[in-house]
Coordinates of C-alpha atoms and ligand atoms in Angstrom, one line a residue:
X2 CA 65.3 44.5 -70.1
X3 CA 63.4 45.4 -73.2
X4 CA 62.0 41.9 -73.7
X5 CA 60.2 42.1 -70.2
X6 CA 58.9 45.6 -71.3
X7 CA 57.8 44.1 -74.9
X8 CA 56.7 40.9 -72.4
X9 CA 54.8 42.9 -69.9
X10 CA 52.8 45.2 -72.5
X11 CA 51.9 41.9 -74.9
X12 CA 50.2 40.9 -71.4
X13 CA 48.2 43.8 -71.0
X14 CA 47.3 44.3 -74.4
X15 CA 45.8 40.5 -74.1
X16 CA 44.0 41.2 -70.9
X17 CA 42.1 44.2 -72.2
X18 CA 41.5 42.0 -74.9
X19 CA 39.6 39.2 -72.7
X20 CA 38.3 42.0 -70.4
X21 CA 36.1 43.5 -73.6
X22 CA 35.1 39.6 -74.7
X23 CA 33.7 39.1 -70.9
X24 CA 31.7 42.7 -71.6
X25 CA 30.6 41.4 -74.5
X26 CA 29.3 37.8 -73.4
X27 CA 27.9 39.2 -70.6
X28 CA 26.0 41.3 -72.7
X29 CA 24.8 38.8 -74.8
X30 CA 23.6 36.5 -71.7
X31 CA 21.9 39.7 -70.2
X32 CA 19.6 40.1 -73.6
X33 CA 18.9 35.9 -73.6
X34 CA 17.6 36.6 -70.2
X35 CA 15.6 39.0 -70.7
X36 CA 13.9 37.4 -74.3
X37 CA 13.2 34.4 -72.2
X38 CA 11.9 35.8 -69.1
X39 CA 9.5 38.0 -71.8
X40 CA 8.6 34.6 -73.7
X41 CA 7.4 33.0 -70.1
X42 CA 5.0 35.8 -69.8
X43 CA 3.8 35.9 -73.1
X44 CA 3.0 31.8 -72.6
X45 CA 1.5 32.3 -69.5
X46 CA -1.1 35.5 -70.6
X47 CA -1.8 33.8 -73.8
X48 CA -1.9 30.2 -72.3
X49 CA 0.8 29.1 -74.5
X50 CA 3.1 25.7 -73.9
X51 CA 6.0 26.0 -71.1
X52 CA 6.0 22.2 -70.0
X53 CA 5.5 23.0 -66.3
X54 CA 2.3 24.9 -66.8
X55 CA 1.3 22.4 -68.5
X56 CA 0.8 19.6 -66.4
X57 CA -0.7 21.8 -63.9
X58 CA -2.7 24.2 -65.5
X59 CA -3.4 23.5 -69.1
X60 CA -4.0 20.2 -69.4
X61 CA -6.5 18.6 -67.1
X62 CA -7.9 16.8 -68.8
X63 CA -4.9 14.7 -68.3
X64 CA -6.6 11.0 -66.8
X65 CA -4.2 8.6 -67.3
X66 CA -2.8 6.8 -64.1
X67 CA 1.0 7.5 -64.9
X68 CA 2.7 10.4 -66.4
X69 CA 3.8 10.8 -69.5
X70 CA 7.3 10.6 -68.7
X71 CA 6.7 7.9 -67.1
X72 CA 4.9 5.8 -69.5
X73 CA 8.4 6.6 -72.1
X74 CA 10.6 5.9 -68.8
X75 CA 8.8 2.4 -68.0
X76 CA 7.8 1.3 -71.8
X77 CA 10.0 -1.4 -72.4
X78 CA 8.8 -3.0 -69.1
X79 CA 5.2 -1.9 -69.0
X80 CA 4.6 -4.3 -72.6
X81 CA 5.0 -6.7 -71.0
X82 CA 2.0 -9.4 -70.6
X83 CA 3.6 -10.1 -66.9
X84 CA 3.9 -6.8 -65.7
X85 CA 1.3 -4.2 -67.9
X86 CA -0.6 -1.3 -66.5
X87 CA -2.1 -3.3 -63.8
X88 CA 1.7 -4.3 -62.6
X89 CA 3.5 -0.6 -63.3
X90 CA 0.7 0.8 -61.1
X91 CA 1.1 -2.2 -58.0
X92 CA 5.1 -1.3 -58.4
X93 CA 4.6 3.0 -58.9
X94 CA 2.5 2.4 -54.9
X95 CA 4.7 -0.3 -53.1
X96 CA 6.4 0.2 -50.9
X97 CA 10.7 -1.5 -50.7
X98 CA 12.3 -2.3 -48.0
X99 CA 16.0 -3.1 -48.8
X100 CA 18.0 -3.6 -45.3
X101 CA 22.1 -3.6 -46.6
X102 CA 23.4 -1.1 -49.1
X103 CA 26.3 -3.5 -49.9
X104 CA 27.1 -5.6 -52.6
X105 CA 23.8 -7.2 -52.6
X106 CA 21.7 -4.3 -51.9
X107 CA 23.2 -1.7 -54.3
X108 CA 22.2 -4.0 -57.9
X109 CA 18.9 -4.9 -56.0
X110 CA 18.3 -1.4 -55.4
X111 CA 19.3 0.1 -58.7
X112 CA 17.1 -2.1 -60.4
X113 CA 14.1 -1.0 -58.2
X114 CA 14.2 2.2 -58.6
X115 CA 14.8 1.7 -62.2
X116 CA 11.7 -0.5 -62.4
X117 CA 9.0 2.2 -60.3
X118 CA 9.0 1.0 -57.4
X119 CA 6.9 4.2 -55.5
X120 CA 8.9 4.2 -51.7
X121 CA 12.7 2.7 -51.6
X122 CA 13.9 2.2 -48.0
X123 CA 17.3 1.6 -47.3
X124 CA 19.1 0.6 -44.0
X125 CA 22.4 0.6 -43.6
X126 CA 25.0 2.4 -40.5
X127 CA 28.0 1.6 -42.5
X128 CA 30.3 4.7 -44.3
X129 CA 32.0 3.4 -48.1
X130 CA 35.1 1.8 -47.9
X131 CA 38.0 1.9 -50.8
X132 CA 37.7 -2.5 -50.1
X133 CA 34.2 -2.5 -50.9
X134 CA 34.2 -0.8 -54.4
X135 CA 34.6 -4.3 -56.4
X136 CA 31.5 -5.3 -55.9
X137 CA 29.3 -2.3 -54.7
X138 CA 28.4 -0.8 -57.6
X139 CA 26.4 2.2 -56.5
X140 CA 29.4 3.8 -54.6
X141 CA 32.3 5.1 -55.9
X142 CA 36.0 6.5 -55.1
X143 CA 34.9 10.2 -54.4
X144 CA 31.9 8.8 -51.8
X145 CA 34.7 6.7 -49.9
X146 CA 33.8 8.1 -46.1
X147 CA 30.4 8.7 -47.2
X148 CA 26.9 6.7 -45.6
X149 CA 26.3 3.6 -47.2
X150 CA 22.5 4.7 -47.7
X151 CA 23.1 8.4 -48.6
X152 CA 25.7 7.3 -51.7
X153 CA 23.1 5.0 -52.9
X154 CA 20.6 6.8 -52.7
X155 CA 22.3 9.4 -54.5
X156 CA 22.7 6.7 -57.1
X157 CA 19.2 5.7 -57.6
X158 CA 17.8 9.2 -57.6
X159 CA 20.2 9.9 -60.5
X160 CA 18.5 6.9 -61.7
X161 CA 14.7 7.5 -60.9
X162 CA 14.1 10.8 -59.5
X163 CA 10.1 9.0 -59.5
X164 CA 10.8 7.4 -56.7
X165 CA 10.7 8.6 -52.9
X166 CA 13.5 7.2 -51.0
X167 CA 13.8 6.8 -47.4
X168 CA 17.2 6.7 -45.6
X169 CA 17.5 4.4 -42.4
X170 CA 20.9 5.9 -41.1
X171 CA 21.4 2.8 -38.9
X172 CA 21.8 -0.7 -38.1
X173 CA 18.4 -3.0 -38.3
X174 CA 18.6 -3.9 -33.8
X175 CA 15.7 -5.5 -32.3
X176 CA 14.7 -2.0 -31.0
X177 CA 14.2 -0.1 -34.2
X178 CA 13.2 -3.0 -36.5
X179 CA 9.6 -2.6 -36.0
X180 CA 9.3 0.8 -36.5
X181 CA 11.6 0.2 -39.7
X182 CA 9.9 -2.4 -41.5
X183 CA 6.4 -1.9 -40.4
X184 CA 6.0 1.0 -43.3
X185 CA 7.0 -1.2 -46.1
X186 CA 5.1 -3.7 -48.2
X187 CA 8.0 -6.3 -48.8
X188 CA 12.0 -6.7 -47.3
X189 CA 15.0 -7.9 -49.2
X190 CA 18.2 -9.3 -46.6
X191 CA 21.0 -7.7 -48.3
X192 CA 23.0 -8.1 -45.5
X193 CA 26.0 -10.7 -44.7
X194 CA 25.7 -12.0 -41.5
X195 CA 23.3 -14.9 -39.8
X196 CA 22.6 -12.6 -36.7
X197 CA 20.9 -9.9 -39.0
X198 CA 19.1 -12.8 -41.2
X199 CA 17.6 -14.3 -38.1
X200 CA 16.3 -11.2 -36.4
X201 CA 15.3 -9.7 -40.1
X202 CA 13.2 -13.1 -40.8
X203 CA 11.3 -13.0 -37.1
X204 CA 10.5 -9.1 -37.6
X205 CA 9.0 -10.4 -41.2
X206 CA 6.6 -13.2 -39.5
X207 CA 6.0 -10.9 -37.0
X208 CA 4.6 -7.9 -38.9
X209 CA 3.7 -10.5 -42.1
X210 CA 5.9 -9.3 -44.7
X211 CA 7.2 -11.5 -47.2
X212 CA 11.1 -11.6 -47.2
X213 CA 13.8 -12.0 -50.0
X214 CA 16.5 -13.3 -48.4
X215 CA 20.6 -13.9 -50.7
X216 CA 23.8 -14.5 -49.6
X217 CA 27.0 -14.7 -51.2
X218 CA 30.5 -15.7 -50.3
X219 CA 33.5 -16.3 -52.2
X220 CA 32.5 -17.6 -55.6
X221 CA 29.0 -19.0 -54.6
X222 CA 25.4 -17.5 -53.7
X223 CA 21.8 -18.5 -52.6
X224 CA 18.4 -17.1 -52.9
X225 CA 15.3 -17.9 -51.5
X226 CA 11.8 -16.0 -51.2
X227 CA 10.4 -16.5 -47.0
X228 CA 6.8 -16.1 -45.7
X229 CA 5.6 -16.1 -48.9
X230 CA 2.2 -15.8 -48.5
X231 CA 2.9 -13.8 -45.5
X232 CA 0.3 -15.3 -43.1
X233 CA 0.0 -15.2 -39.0
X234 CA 2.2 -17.5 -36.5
X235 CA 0.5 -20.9 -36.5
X236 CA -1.4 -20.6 -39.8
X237 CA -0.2 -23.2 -42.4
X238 CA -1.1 -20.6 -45.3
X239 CA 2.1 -18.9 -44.7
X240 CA 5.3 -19.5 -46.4
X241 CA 7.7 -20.9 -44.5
X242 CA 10.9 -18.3 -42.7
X243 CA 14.3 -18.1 -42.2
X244 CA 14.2 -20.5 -39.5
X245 CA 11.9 -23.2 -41.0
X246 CA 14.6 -23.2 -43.5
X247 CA 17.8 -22.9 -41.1
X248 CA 16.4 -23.6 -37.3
X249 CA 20.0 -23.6 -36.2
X250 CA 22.7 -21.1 -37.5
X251 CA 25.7 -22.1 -38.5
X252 CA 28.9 -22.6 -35.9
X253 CA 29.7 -19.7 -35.0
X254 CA 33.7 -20.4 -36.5
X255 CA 32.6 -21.4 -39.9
X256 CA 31.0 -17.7 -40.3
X257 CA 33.3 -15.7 -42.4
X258 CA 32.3 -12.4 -43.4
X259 CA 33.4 -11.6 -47.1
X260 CA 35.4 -9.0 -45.2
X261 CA 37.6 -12.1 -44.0
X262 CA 36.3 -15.0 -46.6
X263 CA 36.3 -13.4 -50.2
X264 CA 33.9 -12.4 -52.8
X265 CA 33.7 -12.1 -56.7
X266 CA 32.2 -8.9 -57.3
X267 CA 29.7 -10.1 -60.6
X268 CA 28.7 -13.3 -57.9
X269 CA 27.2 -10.7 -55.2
X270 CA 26.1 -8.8 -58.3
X271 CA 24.3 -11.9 -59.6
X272 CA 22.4 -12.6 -56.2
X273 CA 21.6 -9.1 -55.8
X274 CA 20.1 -8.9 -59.2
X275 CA 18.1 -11.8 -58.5
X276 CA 17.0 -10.3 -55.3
X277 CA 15.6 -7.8 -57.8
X278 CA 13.4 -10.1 -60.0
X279 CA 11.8 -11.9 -57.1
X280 CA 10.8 -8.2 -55.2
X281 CA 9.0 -7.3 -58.9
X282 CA 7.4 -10.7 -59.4
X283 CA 6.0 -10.3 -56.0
X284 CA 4.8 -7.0 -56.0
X285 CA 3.0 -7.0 -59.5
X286 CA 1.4 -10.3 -58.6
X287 CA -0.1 -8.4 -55.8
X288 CA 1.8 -8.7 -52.5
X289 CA 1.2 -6.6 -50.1
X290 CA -0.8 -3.0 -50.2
X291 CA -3.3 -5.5 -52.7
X292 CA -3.5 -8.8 -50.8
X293 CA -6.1 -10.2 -51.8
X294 CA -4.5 -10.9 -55.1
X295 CA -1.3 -12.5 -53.2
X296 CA -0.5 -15.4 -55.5
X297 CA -1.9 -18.7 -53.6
X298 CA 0.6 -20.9 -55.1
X299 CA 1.8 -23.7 -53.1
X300 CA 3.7 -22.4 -50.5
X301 CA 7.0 -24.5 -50.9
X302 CA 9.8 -22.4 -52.1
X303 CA 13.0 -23.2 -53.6
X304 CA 16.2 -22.7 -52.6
X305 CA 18.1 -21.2 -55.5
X306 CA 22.1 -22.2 -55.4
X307 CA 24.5 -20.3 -57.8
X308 CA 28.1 -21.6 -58.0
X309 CA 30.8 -19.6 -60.2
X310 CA 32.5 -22.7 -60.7
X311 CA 30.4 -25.2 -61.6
X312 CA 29.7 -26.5 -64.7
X313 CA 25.7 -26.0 -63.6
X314 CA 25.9 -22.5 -61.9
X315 CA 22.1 -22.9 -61.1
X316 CA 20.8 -25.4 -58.5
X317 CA 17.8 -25.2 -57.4
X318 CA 16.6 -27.4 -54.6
X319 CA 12.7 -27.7 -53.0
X320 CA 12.5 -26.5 -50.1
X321 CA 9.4 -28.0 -47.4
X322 CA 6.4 -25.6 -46.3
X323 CA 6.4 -24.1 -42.6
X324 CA 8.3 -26.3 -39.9
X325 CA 5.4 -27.3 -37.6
X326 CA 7.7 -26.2 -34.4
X327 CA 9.6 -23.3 -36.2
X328 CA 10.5 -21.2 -33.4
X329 CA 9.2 -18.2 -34.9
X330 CA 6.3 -19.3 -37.0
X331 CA 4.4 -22.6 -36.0
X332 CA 1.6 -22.1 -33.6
X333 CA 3.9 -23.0 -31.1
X334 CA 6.3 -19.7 -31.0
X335 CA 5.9 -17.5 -28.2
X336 CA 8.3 -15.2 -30.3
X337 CA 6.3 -11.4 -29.7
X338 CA 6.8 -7.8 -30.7
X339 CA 6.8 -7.0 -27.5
X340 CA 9.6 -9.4 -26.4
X341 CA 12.0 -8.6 -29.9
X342 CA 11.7 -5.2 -28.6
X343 CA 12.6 -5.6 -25.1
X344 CA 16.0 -7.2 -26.3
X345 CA 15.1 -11.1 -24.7
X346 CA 16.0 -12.4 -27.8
X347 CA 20.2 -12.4 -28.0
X348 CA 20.5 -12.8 -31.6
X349 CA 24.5 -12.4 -31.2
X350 CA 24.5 -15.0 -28.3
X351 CA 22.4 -17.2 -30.6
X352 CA 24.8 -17.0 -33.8
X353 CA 28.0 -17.3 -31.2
X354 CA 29.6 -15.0 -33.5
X355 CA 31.5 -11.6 -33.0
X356 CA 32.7 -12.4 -29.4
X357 CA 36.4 -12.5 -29.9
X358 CA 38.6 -15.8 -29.0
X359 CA 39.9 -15.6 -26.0
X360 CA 41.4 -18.6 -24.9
X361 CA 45.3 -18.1 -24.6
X362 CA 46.9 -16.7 -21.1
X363 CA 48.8 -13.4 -21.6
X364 CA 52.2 -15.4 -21.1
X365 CA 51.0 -17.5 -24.4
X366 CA 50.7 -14.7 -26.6
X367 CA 53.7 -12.0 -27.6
X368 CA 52.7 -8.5 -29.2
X369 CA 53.9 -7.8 -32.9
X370 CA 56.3 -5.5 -31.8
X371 CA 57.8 -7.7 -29.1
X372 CA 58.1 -10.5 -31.9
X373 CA 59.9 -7.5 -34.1
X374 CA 62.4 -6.8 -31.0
X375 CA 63.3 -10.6 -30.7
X376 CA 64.1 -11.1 -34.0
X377 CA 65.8 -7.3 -34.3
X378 CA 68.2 -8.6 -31.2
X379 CA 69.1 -12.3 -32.8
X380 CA 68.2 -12.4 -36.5
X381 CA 69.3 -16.2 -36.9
X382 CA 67.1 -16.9 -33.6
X383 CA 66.4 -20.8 -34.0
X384 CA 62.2 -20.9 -34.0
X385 CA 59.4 -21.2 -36.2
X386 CA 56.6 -18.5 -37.3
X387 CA 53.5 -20.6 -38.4
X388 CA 51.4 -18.4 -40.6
X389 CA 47.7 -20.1 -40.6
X390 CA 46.5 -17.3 -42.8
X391 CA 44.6 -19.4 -46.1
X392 CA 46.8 -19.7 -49.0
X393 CA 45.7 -17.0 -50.5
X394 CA 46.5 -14.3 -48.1
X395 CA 49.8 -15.7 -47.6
X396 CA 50.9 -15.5 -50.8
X397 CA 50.1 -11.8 -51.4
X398 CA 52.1 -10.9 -48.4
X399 CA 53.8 -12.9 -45.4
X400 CA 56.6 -12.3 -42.6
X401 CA 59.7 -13.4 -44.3
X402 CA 60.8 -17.1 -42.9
X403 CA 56.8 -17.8 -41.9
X404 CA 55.7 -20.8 -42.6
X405 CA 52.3 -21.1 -43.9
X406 CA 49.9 -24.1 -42.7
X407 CA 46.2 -22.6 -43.4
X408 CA 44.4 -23.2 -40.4
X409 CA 41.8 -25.7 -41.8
X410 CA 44.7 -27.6 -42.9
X411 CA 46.1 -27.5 -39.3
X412 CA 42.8 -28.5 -37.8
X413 CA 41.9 -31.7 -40.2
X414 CA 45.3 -32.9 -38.6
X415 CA 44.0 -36.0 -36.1
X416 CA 44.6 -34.6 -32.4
X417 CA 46.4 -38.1 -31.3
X418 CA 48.5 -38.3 -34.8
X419 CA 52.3 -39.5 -32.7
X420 CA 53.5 -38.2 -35.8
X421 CA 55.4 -34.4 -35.8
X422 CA 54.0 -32.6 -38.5
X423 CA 54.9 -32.8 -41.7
X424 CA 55.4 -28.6 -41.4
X425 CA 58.1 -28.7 -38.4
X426 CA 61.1 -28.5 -40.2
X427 CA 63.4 -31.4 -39.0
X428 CA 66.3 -28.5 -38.2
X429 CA 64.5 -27.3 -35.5
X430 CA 65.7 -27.8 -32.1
X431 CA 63.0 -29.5 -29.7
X432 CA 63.3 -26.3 -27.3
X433 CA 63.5 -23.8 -30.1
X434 CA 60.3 -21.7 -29.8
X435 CA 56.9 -21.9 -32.0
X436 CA 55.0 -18.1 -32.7
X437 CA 51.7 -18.4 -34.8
X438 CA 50.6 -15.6 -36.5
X439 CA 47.2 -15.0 -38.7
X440 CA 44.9 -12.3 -40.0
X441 CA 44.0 -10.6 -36.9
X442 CA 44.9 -12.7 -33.5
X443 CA 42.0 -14.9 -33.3
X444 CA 42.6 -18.2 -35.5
X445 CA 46.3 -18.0 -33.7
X446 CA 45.3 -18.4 -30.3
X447 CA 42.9 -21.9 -31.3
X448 CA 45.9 -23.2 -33.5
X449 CA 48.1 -22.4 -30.5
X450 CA 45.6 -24.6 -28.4
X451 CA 45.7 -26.9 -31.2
X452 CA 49.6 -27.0 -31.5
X453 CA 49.7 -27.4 -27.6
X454 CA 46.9 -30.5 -27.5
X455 CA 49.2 -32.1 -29.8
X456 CA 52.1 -31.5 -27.9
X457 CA 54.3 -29.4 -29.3
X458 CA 54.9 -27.4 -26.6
X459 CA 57.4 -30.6 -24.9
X460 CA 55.0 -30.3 -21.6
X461 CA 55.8 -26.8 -21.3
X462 CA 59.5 -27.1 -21.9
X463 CA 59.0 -24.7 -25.6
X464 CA 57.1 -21.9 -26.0
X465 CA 54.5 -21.9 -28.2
X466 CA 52.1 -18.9 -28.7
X467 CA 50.7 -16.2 -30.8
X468 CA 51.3 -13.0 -31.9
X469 CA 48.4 -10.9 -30.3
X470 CA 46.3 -9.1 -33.0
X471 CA 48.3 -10.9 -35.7
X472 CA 49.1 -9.6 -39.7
X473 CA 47.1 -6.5 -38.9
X474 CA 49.0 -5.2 -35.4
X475 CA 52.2 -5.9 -37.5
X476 CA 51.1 -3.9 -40.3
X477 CA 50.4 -1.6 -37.8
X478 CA 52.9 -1.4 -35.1
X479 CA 56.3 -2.9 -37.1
X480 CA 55.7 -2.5 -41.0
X481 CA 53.3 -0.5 -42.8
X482 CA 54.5 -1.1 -46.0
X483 CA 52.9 -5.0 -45.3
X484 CA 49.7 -5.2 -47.8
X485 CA 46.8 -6.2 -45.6
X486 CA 43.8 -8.3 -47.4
Ligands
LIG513 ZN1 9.4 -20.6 -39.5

């Protein structure tokens, strides 16, 4: 009992202690206070030097076209013979358009703000994900859940508070994108899919801005600089666009999004750098607000390829001037403003992408949890679970008994081959059933096709099918303990 009583009075004997230090620094911050508010005064009667007054009041005379901070902040680049005054001042009043807040967009946009560049735009609808952190350096762990273009923006403020940025909460759509990227001077494509490349490159020929367009996938990238010279449709001045360069896009099942196909952080990093460079090198040679100074060099770009794993990670191929029937740029395109805008171009109909395959009957396909409930009933059920997931994905996590045959593999396979595959284990019964399974119920169903074409399925005497929604309704619906990449 007496030890709580000798406890209890060591405690209040300590908090009247701290209470009388908190008098006593709040004293002391009261009297700072004060001696600076009366120092303020006395600068402001006797014209003395607080910083704020003077750049508004006491120095006038000021005439130099950048500030003084900004002449320490953009030193190192401004000594430059290629960039200079001349340069700092065409990058302090251009004007950035940067459509993807990704991995490309956030090292292109970092080093943009970082160089001056007077008005950053940035378009992006997407929130952070935890999957995108590897590569997308301007977000972080707290700003999962955030806007793409409000966390990186945040960034490059912390970075340059000089420069005025602009947040396009949104999608680039054929609907909005004149209104986007008619207030800017030059666009960079930071984005990852052909449907936003082509519509982004026929808004650039449209309203004559020049275009830096990168990709990257897996451990490979390309860079090229479009409509540079920006010049009208028809005129042979211009540089050539998007489409001059790829008039087709590519099939529609060869598009993998890095969601699906991969991607080395410093590769994306890499393009989106570059991306960088070419936006500064155009804008202090002159392009846009200035155009009369736009470089007249010959108007035949090159086609810059980076591969991780070469031995020459730089390629860089010549690419031809404008294609004299480019859809969007020869003197033949009847491609309009008006017409973008009234939606009569399908740019998703034209990629073939994002429609999802569709092509098994509901009796060819079996939900993950009905696949779960027929193996929970007969665990030494005679069948086979093809997993046509790549290699990669399979190895991190798989069903257990799944066989894996990547679907590319499955697909090089000659259609009339008499031969059963190599993959059907010989102790399978000719009626014992075959399930395919993949990332998300869409490469199943054309392997099941696949399977059936080479006739697997005994004329309809086993069943072969898929497992709807595949690795990601199991993960879902039977185990969530299943990794999902
Ligand atoms: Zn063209």
């Amino acid at each position: 009992m007496d030890s709580i009583t000798d406890k209890a009075q060591q405690l209040r004997h300590k908090i009247s202690q701290a209470e009388k230090e908190l008098q006593d620094l709040r004293r002391q911050l009261e009297e700072i206070e004060e001696s600076n508010s009366q120092s303020q005064d006395t600068n402001q009667q006797f014209g003395s030097t607080s910083e704020s007054e003077n750049t508004k009041h006491e120095l006038p005379e000021w005439k130099w076209p950048l500030s003084e901070e900004e002449y320490s902040r953009y030193g190192r680049q401004l000594i430059l013979p290629t960039v200079g005054i001349k340069g700092q001042l065409r990058l302090k009043s251009a004007a950035v358009l940067i459509v993807g807040a990704g991995g490309l967009g956030c090292p292109a946009a970092a080093y943009l703000a970082g160089a001056g560049v007077g008005t950053l735009g940035i378009v992006d609808g997407d929130t952070v994900e935890v999957s995108n952190l590897h590569r997308q350096i301007a977000h972080n762990t707290p700003r999962v859940g955030m806007m793409k273009v409000d966390s990186l923006v945040e960034y490059c403020r912390g970075l340059n508070p000089n420069v005025s940025y602009v947040a396009h909460r949104e999608h680039l759509t054929p609907q909005n994108s004149e209104d986007i990227v008619s207030k800017y001077d030059l666009v960079l494509d930071c984005t990852d899919h052909p449907t936003s490349r082509y519509l982004i490159s026929d808004i650039c020929v449209l309203l004559q801005k020049p275009l830096v367009s990168a990709s990257a996938l897996r451990t490979d990238g390309q860079l090229i600089v479009l409509n540079n010279p920006p010049a009208a449709q028809g005129s042979t001045e211009g540089g050539p666009c998007y489409r001059c360069i790829f008039p087709k896009p590519p099939p529609a099942e060869s598009v993998v999004s890095c969601g699906e196909g991969g991607i080395l952080g410093p590769v994306v990093g890499v393009m989106g750098v570059l991306q960088a460079l070419e936006a500064i090198k155009l804008v202090v040679a002159g392009v846009g607000k200035d155009s009369n100074s736009t470089s007249k060099d010959p108007v035949t770009p090159s086609l810059l390829l980076f591969s991780a794993t070469s031995t020459t990670p730089f390629r860089s191929i010549r690419m031809r001037s404008r294609r004299p029937n480019c859809f969007a740029c020869s003197s033949e395109s009847t491609l309009t403003l008006k017409e973008l805008r009234a939606g009569s171009l399908d740019y998703v109909q034209f990629c073939g992408v994002t429609k999802p395959v569709d092509v098994l009957k509901p009796e060819e396909r079996v939900s993950a949890t009905e696949y779960n409930a027929i193996l929970t009933k007969q665990s030494d059920m005679d069948h086979l679970l093809l997993d046509v997931r790549e290699k990669e994905h399979f190895e991190i996590a798989s069903i257990p008994g799944a066989i894996n045959v990547p679907f590319s593999t499955l697909q090089a396979r000659s259609k009339n081959s008499s031969l059963a595959p190599e993959y059907i284990p010989k102790s399978l019964s000719a009626n014992a059933p075959i399930y395919v399974i993949c990332r998300v119920g869409n490469d199943s169903q054309l392997a099941t096709r696949r399977l059936k074409e080479m006739g697997l399925d005994a004329n309809g005497e086993r069943f072969v099918g898929d497992i709807e929604g595949g690795m990601l309704a199991w993960k879902r619906h039977v185990d969530q303990t299943m990794p999902f990449t």
